[in-house]
Short mmCIF file of N, CA and C in Angstrom, two decimals:
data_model
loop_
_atom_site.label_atom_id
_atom_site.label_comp_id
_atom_site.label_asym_id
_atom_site.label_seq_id
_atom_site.Cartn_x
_atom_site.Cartn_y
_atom_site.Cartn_z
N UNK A 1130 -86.51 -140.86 -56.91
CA UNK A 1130 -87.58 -140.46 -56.01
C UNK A 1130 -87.06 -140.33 -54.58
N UNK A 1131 -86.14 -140.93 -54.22
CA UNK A 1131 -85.93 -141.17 -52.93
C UNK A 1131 -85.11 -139.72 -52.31
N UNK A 1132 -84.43 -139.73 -53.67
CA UNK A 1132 -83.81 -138.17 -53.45
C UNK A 1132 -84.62 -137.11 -53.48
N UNK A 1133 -85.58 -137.07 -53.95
CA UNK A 1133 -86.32 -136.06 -54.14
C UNK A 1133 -87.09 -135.87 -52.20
N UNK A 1134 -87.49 -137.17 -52.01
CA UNK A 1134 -87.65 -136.90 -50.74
C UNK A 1134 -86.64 -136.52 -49.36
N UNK A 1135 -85.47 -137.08 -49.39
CA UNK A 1135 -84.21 -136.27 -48.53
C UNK A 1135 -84.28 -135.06 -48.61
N UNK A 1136 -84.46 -134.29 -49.81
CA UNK A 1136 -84.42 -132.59 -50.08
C UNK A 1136 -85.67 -132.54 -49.81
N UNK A 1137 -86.81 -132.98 -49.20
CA UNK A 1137 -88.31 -132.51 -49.12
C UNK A 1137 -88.75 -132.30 -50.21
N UNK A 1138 -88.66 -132.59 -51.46
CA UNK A 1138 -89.96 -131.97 -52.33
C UNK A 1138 -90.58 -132.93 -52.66
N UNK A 1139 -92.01 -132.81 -53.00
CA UNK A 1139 -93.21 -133.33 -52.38
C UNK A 1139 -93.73 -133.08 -54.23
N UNK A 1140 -93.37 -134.07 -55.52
CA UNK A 1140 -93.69 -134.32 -56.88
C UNK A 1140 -94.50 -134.10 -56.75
N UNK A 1141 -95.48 -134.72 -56.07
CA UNK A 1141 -97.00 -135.15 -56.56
C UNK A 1141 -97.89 -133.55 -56.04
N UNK A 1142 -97.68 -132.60 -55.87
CA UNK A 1142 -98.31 -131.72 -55.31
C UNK A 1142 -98.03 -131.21 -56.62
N UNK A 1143 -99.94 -130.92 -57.04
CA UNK A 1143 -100.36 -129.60 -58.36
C UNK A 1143 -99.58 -128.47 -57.67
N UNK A 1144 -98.85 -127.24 -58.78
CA UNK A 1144 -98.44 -126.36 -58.59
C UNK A 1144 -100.08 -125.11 -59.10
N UNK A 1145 -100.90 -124.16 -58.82
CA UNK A 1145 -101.57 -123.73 -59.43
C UNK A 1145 -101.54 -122.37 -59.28
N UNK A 1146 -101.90 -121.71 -60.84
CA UNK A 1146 -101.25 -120.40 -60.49
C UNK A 1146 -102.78 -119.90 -60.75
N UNK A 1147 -102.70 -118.59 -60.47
CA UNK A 1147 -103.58 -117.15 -60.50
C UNK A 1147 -104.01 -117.04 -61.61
N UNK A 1148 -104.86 -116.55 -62.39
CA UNK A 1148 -104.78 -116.28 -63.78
C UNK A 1148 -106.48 -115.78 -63.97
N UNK A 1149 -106.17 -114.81 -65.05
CA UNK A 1149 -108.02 -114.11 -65.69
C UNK A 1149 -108.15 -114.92 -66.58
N UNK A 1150 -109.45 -115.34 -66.61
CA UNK A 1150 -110.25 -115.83 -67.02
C UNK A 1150 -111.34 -115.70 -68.14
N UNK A 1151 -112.11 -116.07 -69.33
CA UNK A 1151 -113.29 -115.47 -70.04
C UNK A 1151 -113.71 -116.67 -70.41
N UNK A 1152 -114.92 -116.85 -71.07
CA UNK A 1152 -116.27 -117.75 -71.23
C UNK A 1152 -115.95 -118.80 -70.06
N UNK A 1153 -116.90 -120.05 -70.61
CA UNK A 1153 -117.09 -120.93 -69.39
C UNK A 1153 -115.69 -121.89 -68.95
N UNK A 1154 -115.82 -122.49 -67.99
CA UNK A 1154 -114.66 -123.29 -67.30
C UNK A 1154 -115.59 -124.48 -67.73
N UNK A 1155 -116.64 -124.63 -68.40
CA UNK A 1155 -116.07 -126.43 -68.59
C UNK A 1155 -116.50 -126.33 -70.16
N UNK A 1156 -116.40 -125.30 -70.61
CA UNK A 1156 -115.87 -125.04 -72.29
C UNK A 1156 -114.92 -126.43 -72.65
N UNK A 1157 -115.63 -126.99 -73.68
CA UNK A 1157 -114.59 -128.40 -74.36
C UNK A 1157 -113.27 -127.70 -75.12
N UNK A 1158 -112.57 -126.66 -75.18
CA UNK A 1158 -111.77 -126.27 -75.83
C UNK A 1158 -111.34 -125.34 -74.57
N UNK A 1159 -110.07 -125.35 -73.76
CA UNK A 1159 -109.17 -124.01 -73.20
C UNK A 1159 -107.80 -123.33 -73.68
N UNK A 1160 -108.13 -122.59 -73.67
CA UNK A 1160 -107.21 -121.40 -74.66
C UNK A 1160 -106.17 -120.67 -73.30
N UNK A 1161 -105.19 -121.49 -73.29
CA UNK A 1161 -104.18 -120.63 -72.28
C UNK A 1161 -102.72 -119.84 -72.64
N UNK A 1162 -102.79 -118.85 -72.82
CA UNK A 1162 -102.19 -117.69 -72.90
C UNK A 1162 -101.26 -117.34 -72.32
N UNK A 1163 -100.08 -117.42 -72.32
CA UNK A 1163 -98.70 -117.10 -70.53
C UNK A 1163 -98.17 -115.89 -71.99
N UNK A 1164 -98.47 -114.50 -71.01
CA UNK A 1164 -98.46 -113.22 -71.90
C UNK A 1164 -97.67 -112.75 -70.79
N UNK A 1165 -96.39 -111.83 -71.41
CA UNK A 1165 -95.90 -110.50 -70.90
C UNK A 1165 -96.09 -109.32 -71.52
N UNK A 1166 -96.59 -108.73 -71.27
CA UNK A 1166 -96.64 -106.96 -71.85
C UNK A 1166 -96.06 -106.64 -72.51
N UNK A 1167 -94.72 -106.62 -72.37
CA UNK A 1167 -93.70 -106.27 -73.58
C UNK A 1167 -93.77 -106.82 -74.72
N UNK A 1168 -93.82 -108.03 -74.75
CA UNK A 1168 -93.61 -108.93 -75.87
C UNK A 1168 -94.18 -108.78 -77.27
N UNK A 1169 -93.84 -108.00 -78.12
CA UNK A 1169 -93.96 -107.85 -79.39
C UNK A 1169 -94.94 -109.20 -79.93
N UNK A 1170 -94.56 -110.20 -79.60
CA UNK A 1170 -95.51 -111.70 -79.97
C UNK A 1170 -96.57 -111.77 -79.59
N UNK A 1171 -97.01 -111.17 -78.30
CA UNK A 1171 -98.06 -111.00 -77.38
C UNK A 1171 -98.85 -110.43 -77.96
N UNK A 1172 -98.66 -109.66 -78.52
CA UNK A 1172 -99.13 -108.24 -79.31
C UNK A 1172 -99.72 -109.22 -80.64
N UNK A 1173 -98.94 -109.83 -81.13
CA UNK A 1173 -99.39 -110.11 -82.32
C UNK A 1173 -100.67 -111.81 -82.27
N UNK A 1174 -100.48 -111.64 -81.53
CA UNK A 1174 -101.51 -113.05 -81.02
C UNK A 1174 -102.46 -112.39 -80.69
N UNK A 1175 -102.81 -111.78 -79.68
CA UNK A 1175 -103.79 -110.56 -79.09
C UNK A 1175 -104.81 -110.39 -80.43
N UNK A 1176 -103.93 -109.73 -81.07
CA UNK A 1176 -104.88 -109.04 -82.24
C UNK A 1176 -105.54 -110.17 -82.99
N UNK A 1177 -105.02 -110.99 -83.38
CA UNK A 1177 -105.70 -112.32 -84.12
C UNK A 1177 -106.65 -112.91 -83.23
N UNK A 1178 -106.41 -113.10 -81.66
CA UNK A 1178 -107.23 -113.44 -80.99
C UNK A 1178 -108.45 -112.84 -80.64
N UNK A 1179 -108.52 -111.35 -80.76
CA UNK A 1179 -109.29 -110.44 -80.85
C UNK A 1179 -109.98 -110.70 -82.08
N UNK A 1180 -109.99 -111.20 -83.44
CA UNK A 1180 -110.71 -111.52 -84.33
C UNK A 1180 -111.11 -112.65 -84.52
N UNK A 1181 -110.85 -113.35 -83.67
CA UNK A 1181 -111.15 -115.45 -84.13
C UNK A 1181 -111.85 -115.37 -82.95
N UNK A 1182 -111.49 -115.30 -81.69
CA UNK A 1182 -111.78 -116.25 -80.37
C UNK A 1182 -113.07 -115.63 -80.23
N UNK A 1183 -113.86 -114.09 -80.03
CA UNK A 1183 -115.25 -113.70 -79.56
C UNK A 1183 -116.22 -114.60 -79.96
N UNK A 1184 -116.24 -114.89 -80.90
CA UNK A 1184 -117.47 -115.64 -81.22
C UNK A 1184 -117.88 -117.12 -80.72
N UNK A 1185 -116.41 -117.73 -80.58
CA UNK A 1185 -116.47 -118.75 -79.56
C UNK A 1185 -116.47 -119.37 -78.17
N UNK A 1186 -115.84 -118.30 -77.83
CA UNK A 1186 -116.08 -117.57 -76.53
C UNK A 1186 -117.58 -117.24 -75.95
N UNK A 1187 -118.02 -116.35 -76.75
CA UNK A 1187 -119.70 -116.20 -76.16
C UNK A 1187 -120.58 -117.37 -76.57
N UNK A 1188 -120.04 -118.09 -77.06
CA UNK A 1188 -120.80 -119.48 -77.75
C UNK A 1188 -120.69 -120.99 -76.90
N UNK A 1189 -119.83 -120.35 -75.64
CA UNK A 1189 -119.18 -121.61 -74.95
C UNK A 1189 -118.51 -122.68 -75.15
N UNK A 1190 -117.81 -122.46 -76.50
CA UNK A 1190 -117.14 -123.35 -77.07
C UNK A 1190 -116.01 -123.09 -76.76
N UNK A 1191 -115.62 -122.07 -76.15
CA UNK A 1191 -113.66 -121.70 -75.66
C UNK A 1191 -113.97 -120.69 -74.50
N UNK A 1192 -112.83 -120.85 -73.58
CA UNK A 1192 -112.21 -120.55 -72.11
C UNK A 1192 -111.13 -120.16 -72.42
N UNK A 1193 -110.87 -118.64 -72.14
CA UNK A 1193 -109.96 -118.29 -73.15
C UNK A 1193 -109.35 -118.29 -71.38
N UNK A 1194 -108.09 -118.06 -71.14
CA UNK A 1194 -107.23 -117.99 -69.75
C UNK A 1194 -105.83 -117.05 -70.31
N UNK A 1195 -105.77 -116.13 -69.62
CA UNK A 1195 -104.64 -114.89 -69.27
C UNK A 1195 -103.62 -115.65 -68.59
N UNK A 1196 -102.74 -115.89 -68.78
CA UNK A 1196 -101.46 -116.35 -67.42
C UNK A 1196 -100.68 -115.09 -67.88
N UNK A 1197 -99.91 -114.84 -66.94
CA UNK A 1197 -98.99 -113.57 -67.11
C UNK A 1197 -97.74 -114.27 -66.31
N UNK A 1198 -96.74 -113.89 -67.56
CA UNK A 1198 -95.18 -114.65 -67.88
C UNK A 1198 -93.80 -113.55 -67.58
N UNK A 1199 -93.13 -113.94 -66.54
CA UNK A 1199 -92.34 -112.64 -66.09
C UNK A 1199 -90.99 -113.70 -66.54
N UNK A 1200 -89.91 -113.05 -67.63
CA UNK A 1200 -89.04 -113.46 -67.90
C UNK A 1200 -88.25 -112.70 -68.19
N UNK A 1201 -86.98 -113.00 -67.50
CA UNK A 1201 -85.74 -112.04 -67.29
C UNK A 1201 -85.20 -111.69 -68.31
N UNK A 1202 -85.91 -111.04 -69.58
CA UNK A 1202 -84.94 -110.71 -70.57
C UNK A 1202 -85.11 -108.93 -71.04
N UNK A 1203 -84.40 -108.20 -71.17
CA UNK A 1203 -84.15 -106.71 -71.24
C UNK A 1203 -85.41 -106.00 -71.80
N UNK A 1204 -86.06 -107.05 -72.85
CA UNK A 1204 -86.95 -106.23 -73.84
C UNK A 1204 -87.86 -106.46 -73.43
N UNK A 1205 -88.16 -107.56 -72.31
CA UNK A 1205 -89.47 -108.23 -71.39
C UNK A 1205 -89.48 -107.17 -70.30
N UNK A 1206 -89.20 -106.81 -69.98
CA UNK A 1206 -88.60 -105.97 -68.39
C UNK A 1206 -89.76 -105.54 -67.93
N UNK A 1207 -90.83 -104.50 -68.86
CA UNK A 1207 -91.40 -103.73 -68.95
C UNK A 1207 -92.93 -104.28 -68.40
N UNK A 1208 -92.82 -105.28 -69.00
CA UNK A 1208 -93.97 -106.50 -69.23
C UNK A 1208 -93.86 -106.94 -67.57
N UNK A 1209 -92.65 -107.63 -67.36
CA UNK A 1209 -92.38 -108.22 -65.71
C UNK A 1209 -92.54 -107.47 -64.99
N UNK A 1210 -92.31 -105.92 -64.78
CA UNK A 1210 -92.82 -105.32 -64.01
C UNK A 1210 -93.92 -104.71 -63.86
N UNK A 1211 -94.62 -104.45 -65.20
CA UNK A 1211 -96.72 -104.38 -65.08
C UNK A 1211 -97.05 -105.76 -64.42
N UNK A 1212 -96.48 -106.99 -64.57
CA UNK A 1212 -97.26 -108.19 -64.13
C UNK A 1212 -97.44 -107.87 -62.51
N UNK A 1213 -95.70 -107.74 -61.95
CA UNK A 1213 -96.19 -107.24 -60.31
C UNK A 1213 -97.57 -106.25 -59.94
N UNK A 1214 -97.72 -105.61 -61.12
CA UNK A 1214 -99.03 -104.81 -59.77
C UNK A 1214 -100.53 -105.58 -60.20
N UNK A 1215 -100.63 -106.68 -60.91
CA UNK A 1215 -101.54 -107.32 -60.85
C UNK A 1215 -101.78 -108.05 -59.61
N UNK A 1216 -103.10 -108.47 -58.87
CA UNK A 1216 -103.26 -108.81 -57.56
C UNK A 1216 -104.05 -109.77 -57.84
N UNK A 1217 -103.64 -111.25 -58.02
CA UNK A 1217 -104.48 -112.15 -58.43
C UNK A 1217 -104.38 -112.99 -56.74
N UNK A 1218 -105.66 -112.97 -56.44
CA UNK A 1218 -105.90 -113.41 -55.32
C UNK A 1218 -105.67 -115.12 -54.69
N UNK A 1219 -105.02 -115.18 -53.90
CA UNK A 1219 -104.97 -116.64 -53.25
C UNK A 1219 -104.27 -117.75 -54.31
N UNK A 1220 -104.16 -118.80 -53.67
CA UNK A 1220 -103.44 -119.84 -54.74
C UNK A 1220 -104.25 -120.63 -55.54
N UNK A 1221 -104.38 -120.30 -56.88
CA UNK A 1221 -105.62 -121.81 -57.88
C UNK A 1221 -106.47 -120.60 -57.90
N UNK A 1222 -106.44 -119.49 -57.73
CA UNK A 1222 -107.46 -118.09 -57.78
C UNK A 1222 -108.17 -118.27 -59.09
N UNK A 1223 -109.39 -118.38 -59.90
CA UNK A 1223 -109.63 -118.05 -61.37
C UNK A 1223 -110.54 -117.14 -61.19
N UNK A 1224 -109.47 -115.75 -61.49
CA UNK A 1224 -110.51 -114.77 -61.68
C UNK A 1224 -111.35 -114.29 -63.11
N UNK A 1225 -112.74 -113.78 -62.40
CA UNK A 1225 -113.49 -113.73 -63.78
C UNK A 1225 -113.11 -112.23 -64.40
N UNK A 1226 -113.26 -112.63 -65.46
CA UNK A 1226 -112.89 -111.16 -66.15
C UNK A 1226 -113.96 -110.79 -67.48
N UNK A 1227 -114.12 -109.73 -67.69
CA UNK A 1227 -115.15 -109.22 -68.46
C UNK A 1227 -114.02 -109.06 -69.61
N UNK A 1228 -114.60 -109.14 -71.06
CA UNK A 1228 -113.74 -108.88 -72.25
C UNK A 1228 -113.14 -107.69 -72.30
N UNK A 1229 -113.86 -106.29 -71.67
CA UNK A 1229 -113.03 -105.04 -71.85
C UNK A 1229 -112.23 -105.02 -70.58
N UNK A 1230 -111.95 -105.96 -69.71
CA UNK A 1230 -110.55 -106.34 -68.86
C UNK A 1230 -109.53 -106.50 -69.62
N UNK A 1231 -110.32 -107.81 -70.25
CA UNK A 1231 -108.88 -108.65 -71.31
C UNK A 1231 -108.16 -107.79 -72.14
N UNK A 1232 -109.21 -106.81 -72.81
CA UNK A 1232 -108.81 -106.00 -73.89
C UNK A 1232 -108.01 -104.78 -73.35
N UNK A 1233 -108.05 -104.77 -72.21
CA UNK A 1233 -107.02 -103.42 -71.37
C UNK A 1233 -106.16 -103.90 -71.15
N UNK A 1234 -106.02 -105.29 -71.00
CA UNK A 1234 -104.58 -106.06 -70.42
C UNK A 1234 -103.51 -106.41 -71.61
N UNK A 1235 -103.96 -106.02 -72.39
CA UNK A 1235 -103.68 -107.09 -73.77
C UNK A 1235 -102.65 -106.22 -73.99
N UNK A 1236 -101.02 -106.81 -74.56
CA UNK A 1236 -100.23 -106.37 -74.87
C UNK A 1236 -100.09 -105.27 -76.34
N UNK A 1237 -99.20 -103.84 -75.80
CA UNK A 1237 -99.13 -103.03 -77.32
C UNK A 1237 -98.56 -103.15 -77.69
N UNK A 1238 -98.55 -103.02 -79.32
CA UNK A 1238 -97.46 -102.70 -80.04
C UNK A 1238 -96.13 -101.60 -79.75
N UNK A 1239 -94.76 -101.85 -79.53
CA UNK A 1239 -93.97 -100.99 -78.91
C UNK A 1239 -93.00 -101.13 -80.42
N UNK A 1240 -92.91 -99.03 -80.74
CA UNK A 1240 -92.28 -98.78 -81.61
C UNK A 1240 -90.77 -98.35 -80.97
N UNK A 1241 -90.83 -98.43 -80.38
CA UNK A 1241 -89.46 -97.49 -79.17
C UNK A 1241 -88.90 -98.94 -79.14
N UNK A 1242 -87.33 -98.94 -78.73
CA UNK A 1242 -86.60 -99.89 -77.86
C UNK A 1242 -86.72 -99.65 -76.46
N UNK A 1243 -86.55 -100.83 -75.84
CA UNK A 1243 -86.71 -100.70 -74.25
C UNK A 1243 -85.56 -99.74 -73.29
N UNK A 1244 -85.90 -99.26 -72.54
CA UNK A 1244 -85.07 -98.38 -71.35
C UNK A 1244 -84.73 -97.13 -72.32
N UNK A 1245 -85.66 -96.75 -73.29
CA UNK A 1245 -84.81 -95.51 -73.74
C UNK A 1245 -86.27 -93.76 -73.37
#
């Protein structure tokens, strides 16, 4: 600890990020999501989530939460750079989002390899 304070960093401070949002925030069940665009996996969660989560969701039983995941890998690229033009406002921001948001954001299926 002591070191941590010589270099200034300050543990005990929540880090909180930006992120869309659907059903209620004090839903007994939260569903958090760290999605990149590219991601073939993304894609395949999406769609299952698209068939399980609505009903619980409008039922207030789940808070479903978007985080968007920028990771330096070739086939992600695509994904990390749609995340930049998202504008999630201020720090701890929870923005609300309507389901045909979510469903525009939601990662595709990509038959192509990346950069071609």
């Amino acid at each position: 600890m002591a070191s941590q304070q010589k270099r200034g960093l300050n543990m005990t401070r929540v880090i909180e990020n930006a992120f869309l949002s659907y059903g209620k925030e004090d839903a007994p069940v939260k569903v958090e999501v760290f999605l990149n665009l590219a991601c073939p996996y993304c894609a395949t969660f999406f769609q299952a989530a698209d068939e399980t989560l609505p009903s619980y969701i409008e039922n207030g039983q789940v808070q479903y939460a978007v985080k968007h995941y920028d990771k330096p890998r070739e086939m992600l690229f695509y994904g990390s750079l749609a995340n930049a033009f998202f504008r999630l406002q201020g720090s701890g921001a929870s923005l609300r989002a309507d389901e045909g948001f979510i469903r525009q954001t939601k990662p595709v299926e990509r038959s192509r390899q990346p950069f071609d």
